[in-house]
PDB file of C-alpha atoms in Angstrom:
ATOM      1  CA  UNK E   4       0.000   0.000   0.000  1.00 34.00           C
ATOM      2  CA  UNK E   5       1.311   3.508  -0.978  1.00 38.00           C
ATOM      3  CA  UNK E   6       2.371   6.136   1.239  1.00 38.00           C
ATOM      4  CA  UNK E   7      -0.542   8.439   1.502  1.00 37.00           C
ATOM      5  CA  UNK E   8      -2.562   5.170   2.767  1.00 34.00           C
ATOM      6  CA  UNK E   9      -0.610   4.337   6.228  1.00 36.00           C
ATOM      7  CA  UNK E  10      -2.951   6.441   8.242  1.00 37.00           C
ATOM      8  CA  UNK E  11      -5.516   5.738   6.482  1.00 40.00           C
ATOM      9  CA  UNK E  12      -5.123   1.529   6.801  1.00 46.00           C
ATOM     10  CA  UNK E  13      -4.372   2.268  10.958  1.00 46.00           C
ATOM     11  CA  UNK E  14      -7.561   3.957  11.519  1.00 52.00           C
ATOM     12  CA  UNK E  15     -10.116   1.460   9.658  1.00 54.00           C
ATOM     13  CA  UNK E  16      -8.036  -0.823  11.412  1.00 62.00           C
ATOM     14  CA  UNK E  17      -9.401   0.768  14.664  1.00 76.00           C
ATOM     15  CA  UNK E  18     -12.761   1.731  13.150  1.00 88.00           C
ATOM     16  CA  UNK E  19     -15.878  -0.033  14.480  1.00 89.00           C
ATOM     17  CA  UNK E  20     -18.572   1.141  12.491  1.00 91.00           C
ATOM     18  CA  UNK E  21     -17.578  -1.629   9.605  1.00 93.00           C
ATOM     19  CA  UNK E  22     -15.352  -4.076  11.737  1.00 92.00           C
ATOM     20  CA  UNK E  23     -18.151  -4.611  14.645  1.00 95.00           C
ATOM     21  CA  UNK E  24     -20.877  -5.226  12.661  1.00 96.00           C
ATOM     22  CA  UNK E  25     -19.465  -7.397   9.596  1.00 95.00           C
ATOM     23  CA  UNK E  26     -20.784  -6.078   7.052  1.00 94.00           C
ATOM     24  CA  UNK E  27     -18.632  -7.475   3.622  1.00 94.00           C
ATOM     25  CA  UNK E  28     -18.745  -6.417   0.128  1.00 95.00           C
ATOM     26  CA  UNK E  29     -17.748  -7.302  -3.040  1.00 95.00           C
ATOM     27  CA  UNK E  30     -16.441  -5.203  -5.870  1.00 94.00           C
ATOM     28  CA  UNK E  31     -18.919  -6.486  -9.305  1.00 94.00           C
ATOM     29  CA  UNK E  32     -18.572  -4.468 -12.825  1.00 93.00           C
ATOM     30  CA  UNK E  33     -18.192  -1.041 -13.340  1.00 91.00           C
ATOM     31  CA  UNK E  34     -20.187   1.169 -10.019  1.00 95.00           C
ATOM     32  CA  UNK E  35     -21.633  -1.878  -9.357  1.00 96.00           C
ATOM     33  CA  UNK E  36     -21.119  -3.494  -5.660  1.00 97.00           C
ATOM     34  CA  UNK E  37     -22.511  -6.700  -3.394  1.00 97.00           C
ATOM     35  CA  UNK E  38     -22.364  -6.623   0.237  1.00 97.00           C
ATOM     36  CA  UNK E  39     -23.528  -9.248   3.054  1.00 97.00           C
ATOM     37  CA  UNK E  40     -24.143  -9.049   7.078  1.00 97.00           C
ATOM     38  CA  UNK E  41     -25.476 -11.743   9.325  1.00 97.00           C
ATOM     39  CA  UNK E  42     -28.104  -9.472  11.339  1.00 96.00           C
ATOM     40  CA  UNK E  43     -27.253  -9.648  15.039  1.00 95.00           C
ATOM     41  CA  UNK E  44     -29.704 -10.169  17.788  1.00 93.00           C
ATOM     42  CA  UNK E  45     -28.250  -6.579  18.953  1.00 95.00           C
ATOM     43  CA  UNK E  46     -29.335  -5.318  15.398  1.00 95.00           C
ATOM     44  CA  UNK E  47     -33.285  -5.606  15.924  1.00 92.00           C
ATOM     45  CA  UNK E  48     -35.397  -3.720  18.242  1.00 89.00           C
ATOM     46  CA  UNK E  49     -38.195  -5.321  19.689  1.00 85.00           C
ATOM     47  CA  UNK E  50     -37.843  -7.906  17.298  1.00 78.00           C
ATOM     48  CA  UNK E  51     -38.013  -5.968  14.235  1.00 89.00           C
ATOM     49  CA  UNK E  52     -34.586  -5.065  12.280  1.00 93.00           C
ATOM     50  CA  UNK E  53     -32.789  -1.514  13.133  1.00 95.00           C
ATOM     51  CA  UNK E  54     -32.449   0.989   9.876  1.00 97.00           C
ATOM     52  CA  UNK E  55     -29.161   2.085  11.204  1.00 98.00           C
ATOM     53  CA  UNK E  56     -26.798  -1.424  10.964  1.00 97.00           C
ATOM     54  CA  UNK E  57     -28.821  -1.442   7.259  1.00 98.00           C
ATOM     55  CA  UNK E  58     -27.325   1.924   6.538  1.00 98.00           C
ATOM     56  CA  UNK E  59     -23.423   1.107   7.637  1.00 98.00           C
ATOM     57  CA  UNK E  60     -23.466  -1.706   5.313  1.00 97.00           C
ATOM     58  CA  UNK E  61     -25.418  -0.077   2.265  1.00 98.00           C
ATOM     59  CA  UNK E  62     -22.494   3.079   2.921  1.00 97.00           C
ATOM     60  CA  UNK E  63     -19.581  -0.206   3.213  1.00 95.00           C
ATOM     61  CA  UNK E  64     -20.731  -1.698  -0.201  1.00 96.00           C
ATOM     62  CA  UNK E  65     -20.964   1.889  -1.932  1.00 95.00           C
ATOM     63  CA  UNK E  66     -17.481   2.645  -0.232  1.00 92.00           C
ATOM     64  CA  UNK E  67     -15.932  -0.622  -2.046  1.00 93.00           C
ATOM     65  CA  UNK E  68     -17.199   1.124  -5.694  1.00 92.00           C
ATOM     66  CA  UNK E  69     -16.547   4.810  -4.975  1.00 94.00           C
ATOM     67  CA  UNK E  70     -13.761   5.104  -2.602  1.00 91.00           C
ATOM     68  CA  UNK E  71     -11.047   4.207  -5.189  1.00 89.00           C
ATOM     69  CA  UNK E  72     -12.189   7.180  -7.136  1.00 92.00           C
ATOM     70  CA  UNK E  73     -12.910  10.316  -4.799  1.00 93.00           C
ATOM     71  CA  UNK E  74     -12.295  11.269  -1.338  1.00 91.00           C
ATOM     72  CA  UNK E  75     -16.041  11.338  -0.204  1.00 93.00           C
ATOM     73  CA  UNK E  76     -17.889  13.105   2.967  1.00 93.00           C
ATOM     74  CA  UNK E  77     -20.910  11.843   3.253  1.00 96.00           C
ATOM     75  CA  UNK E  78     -24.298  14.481   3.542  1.00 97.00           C
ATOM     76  CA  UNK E  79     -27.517  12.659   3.260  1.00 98.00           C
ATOM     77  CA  UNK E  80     -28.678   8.543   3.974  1.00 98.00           C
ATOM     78  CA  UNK E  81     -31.974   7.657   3.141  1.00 98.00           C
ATOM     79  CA  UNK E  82     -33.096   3.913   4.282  1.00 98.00           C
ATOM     80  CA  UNK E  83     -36.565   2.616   3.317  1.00 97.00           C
ATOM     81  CA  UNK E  84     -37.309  -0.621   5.135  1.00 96.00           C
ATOM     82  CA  UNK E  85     -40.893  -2.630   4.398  1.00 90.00           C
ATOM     83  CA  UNK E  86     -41.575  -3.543   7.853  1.00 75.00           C
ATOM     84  CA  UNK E  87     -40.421  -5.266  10.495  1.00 68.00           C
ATOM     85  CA  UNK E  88     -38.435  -8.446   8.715  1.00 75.00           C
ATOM     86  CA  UNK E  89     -38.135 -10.468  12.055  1.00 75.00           C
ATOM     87  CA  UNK E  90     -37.326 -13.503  10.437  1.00 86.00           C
ATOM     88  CA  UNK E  91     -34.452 -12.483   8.160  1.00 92.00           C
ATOM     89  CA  UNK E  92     -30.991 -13.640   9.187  1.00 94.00           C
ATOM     90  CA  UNK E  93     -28.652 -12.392   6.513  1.00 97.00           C
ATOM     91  CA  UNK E  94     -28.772  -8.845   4.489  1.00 97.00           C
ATOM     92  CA  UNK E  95     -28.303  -8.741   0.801  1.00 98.00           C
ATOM     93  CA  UNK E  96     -26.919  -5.426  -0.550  1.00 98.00           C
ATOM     94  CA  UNK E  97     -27.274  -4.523  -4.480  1.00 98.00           C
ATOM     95  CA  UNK E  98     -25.409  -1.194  -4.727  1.00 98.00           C
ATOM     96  CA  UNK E  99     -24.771   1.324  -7.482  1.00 97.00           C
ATOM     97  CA  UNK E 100     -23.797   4.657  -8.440  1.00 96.00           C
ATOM     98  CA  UNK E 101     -26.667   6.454  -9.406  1.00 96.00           C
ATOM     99  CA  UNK E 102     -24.696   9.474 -10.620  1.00 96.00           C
ATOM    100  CA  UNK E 103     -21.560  11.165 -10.348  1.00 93.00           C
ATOM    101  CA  UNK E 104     -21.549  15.373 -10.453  1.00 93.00           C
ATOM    102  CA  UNK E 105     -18.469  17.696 -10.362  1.00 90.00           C
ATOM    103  CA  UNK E 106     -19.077  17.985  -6.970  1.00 95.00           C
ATOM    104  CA  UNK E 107     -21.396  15.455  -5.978  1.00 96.00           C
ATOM    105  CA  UNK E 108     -22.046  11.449  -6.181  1.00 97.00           C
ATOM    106  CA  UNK E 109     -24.806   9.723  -5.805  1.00 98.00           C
ATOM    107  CA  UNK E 110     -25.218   6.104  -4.660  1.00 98.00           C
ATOM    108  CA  UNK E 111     -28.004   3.727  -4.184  1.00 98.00           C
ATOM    109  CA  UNK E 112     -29.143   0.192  -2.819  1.00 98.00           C
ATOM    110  CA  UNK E 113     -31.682  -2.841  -2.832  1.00 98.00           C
ATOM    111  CA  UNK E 114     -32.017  -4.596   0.268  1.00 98.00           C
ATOM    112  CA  UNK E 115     -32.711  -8.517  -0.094  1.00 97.00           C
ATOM    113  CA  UNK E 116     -33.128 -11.289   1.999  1.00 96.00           C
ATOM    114  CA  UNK E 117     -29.562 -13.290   1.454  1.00 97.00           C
ATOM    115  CA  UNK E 118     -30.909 -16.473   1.712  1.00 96.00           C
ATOM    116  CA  UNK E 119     -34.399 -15.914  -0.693  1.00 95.00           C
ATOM    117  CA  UNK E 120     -33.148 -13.150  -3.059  1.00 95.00           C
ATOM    118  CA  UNK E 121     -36.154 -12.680  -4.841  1.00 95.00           C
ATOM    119  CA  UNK E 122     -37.701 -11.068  -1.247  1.00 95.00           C
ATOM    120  CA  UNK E 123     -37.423  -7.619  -1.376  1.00 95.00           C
ATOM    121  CA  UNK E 124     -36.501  -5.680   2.123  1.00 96.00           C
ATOM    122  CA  UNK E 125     -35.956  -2.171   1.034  1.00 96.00           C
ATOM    123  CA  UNK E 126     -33.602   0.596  -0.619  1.00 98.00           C
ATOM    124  CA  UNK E 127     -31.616   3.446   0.359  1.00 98.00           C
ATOM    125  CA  UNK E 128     -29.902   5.604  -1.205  1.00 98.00           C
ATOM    126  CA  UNK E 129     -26.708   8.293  -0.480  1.00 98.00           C
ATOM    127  CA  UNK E 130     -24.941  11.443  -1.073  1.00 97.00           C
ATOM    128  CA  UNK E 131     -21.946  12.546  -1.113  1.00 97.00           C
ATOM    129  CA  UNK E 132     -19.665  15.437  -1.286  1.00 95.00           C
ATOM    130  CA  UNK E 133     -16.549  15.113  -2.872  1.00 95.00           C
ATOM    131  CA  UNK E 134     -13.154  16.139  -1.345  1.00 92.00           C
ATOM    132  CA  UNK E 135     -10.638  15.078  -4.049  1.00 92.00           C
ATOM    133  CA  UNK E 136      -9.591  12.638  -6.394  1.00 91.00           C
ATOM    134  CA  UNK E 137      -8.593   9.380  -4.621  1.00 89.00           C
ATOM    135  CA  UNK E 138      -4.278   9.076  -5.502  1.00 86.00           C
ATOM    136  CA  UNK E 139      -3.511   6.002  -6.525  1.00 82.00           C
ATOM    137  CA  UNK E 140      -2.750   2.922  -4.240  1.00 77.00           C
ATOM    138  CA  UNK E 141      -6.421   2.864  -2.617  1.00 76.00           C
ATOM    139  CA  UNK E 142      -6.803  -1.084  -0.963  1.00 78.00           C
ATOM    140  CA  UNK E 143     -10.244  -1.309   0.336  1.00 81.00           C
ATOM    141  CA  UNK E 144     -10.277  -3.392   3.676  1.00 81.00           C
ATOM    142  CA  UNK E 145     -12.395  -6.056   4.511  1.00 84.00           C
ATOM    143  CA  UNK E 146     -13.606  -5.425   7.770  1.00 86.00           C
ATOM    144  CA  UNK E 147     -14.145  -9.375   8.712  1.00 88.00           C
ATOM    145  CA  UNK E 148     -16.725 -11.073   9.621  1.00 89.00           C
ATOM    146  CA  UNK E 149     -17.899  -8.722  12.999  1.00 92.00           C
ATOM    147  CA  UNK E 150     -18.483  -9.979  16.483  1.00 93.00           C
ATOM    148  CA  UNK E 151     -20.240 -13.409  17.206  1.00 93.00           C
ATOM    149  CA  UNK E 152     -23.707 -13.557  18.152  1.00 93.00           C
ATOM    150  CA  UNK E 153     -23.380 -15.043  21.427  1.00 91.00           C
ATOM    151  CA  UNK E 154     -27.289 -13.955  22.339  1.00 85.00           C
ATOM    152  CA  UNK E 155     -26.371 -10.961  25.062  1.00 90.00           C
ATOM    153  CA  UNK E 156     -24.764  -8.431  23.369  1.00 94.00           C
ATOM    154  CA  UNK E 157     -25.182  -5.326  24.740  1.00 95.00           C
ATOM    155  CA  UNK E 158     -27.461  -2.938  22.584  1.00 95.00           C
ATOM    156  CA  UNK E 159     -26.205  -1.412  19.897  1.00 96.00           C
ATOM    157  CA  UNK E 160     -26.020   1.965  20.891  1.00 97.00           C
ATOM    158  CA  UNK E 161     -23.860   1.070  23.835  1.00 96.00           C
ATOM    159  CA  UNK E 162     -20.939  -0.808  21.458  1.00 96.00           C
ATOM    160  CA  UNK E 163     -21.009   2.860  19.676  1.00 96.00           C
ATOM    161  CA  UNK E 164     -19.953   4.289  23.655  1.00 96.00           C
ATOM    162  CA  UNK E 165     -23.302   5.894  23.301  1.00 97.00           C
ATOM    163  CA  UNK E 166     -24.934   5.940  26.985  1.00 97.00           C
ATOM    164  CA  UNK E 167     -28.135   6.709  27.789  1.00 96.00           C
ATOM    165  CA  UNK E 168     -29.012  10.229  29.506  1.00 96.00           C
ATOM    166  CA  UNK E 169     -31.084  10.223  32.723  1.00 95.00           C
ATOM    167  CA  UNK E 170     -33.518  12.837  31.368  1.00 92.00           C
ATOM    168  CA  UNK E 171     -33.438  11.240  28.153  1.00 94.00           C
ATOM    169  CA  UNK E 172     -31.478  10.813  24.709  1.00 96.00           C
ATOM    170  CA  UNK E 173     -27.774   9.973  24.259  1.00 97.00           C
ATOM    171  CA  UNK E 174     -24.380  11.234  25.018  1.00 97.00           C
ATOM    172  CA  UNK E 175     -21.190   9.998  23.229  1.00 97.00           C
ATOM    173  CA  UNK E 176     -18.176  11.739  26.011  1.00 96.00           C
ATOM    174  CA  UNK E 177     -15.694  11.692  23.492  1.00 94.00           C
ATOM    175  CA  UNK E 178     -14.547  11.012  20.078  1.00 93.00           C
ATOM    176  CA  UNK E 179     -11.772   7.882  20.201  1.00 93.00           C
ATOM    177  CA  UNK E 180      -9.786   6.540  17.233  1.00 91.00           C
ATOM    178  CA  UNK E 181     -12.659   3.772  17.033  1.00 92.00           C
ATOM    179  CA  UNK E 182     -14.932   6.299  16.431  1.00 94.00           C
ATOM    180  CA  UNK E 183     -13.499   8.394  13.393  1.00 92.00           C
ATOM    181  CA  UNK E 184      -9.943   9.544  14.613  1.00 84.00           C
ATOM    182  CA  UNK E 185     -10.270  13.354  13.310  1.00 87.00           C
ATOM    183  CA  UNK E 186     -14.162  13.515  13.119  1.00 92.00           C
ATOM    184  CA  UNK E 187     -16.676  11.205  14.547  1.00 95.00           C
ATOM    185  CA  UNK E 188     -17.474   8.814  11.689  1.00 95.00           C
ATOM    186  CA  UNK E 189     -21.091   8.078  10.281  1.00 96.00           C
ATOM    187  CA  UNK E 190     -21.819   4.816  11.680  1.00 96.00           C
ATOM    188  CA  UNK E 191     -21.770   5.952  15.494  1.00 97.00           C
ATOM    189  CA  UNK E 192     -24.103   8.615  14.161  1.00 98.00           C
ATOM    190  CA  UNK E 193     -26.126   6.864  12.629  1.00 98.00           C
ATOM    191  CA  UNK E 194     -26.994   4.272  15.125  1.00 98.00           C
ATOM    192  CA  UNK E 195     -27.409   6.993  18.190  1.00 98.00           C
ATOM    193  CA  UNK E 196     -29.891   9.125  16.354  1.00 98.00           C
ATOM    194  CA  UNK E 197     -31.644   5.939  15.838  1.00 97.00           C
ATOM    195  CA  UNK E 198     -31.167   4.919  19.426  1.00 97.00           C
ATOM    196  CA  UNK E 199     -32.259   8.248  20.565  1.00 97.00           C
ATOM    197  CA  UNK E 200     -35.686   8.071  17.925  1.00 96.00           C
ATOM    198  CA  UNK E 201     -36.445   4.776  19.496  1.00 95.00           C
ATOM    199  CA  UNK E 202     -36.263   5.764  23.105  1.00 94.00           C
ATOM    200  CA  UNK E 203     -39.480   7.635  23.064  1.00 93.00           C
ATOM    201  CA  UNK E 204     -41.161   5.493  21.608  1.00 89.00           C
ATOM    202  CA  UNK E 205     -43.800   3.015  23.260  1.00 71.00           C
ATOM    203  CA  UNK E 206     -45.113   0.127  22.738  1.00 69.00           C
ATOM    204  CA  UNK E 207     -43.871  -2.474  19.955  1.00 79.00           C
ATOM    205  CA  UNK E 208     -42.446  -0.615  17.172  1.00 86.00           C
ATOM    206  CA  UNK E 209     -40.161  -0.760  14.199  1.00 89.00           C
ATOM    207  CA  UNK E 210     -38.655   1.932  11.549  1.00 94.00           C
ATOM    208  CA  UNK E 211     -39.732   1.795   8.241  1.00 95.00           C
ATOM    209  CA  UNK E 212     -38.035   4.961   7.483  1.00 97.00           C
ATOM    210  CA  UNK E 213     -34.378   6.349   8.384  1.00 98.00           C
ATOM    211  CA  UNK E 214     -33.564   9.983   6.963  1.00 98.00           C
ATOM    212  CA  UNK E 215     -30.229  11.630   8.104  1.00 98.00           C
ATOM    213  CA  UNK E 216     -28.461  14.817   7.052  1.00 98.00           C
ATOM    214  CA  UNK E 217     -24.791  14.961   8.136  1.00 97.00           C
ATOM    215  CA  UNK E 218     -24.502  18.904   8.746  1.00 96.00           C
ATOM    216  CA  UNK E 219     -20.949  19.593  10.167  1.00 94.00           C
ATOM    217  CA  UNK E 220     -17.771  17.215  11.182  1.00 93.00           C
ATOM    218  CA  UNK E 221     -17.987  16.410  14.549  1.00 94.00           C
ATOM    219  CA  UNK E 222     -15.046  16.989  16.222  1.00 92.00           C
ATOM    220  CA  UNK E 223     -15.039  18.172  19.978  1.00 90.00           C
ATOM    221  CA  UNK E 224     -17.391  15.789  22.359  1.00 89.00           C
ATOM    222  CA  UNK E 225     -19.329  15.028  24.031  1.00 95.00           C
ATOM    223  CA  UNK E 226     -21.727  14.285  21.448  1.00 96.00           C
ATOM    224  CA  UNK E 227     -25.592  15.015  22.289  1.00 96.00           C
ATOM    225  CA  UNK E 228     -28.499  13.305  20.851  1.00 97.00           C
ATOM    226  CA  UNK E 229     -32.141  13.886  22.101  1.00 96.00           C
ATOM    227  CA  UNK E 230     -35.293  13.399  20.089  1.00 97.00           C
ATOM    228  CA  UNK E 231     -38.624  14.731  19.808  1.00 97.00           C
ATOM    229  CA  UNK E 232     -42.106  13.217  18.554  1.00 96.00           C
ATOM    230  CA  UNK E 233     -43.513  15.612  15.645  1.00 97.00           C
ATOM    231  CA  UNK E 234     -46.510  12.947  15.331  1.00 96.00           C
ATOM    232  CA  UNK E 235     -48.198   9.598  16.672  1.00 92.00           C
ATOM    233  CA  UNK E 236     -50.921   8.171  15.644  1.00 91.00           C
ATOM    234  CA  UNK E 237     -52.141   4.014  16.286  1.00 88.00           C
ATOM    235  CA  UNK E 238     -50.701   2.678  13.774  1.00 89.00           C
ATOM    236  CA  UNK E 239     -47.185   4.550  13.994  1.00 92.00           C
ATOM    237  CA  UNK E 240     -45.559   8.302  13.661  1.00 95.00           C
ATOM    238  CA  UNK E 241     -42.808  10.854  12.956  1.00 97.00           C
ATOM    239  CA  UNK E 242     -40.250  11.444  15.391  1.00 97.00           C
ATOM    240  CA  UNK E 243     -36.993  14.283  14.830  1.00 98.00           C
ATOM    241  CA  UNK E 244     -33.496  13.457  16.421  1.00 98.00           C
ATOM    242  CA  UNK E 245     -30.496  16.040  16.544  1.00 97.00           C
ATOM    243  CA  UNK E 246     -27.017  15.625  17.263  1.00 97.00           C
ATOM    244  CA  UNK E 247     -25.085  18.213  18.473  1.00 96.00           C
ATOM    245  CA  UNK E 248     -21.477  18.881  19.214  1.00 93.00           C
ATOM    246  CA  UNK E 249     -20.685  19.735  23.343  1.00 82.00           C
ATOM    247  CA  UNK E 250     -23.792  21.406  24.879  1.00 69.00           C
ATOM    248  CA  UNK E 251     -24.184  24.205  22.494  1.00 70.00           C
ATOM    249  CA  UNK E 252     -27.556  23.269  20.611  1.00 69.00           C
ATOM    250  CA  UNK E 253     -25.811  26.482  17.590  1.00 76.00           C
ATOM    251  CA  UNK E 254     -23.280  23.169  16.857  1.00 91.00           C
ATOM    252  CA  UNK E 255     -25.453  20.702  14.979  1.00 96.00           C
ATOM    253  CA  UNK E 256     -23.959  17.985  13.993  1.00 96.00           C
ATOM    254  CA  UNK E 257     -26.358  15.773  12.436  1.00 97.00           C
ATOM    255  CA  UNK E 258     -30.381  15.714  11.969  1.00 98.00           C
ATOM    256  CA  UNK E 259     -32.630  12.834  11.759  1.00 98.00           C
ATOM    257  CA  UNK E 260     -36.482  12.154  10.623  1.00 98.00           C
ATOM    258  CA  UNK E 261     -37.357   8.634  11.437  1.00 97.00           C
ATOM    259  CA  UNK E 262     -40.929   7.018  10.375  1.00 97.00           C
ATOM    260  CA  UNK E 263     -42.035   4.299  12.511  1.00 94.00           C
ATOM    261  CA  UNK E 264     -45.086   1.988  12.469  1.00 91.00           C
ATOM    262  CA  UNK E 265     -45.983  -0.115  15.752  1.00 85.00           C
ATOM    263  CA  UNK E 266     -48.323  -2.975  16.503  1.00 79.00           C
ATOM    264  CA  UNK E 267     -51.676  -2.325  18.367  1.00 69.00           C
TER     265      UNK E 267
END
């Protein structure tokens, strides 16, 4: 691996958001990408699978595709999910490039079951924001196969250092080289807004819709995440989640719609 790369291997070797989970993918031709991961008990919520795990490994398979090419920051994720899909034990990504800009790219997904590929589970799609060309000597890096399922895993949000706050919503004290290094990396975000979302929600529930807009690089913890319902009705709701940078609510970090549905 070339020069520029050394840092860059060191911290994805101390990165979690890829390495904990497991998600895998597989360069196919062109733009084209496949990825895999065995969903975790610690990646459901009451049963029903978490939009956030979905979203690391949709951004892992795009990475494989884009990454040799630009230096990306990612801005927007967008995960559709059908319902609750209990039952499935492997995720099937299908990624693409849907476009590439001067200063933007644009990536998509299908989410299958693994193990019956014609079942459909959702799609997502994201943008990014390009930084630069990618010099040559780019190596993706598998990030192996994750942690075992051993059946008491702690939740999700907690492997991500989130904890939760005792009037509610999440705190991450500080950003750590398995978080992002220089700037806290998407996947902790990602799965605290969700964690936050969820929190204030009752009864059984499940997200059928994950929308976040990454605003600013997170830099300085702690990292703040609280949520708010904007609607609720039976049959589910929408709630808003905001991550912000120390205690100032002026440094927003990240913003969140989530769409649930719950059972009556």
């Amino acid at each position: 691996m070339s020069s520029p790369y050394g840092v860059w291997a060191e911290t994805v070797a101390e990165l979690m958001s890829y390495r904990y989970l497991g998600c895998r993918s597989v360069l196919e031709d062109g733009f084209n990408a496949r990825g895999t991961m065995a969903l975790r008990s610690d990646m459901h919520h009451d049963g029903s699978l978490l939009a956030a795990p979905v979203a690391i490994a949709m951004l892992d398979t795009a990475g494989i595709a884009v990454d040799r090419h630009w230096q990306l920051a990612l801005t927007h994720v967008d995960i559709h999910l059908s319902g609750a899909n209990a039952d499935v034990a492997n995720l099937g990504v299908l990624g693409s490039m849907t476009r590439q800009a001067r200063s933007q790219v644009f990536t998509e997904a299908t989410f299958i079951d693994a193990d019956r590929p014609d079942v459909i589970l959702g799609c997502g799609t994201a943008d990014w924001t390009v930084i630069d060309s990618t010099p040559s000597g780019f190596e993706y890096i598998d990030p192996g196969p994750g942690v075992k399922d051993t059946g008491q895993l702690p939740p999700l949000a907690a492997a991500y250092d989130a904890k939760p706050l005792p009037g509610g919503g999440f705190v991450v004290d500080e950003l750590t080289p398995r978080l992002g290094g220089l700037v806290l990396h998407h996947g902790p975000i990602l799965v605290t807004l969700e964690a936050a979302a969820l929190e204030i929600v009752g009864g059984r529930s499940w997200v059928e819709q994950l929308s976040v807009r990454i605003v600013k690089a997170g830099k300085r913890g702690p990292f703040l995440a609280d949520a708010r319902i904007l609607n609720e009705t039976a049959d589910g709701g929408l709630i808003r989640a905001d991550m912000h940078e120390s205690d100032e609510e002026a440094n927003l970090i990240a913003t969140a719609t989530v769409r649930f549905g719950k059972q009556r």
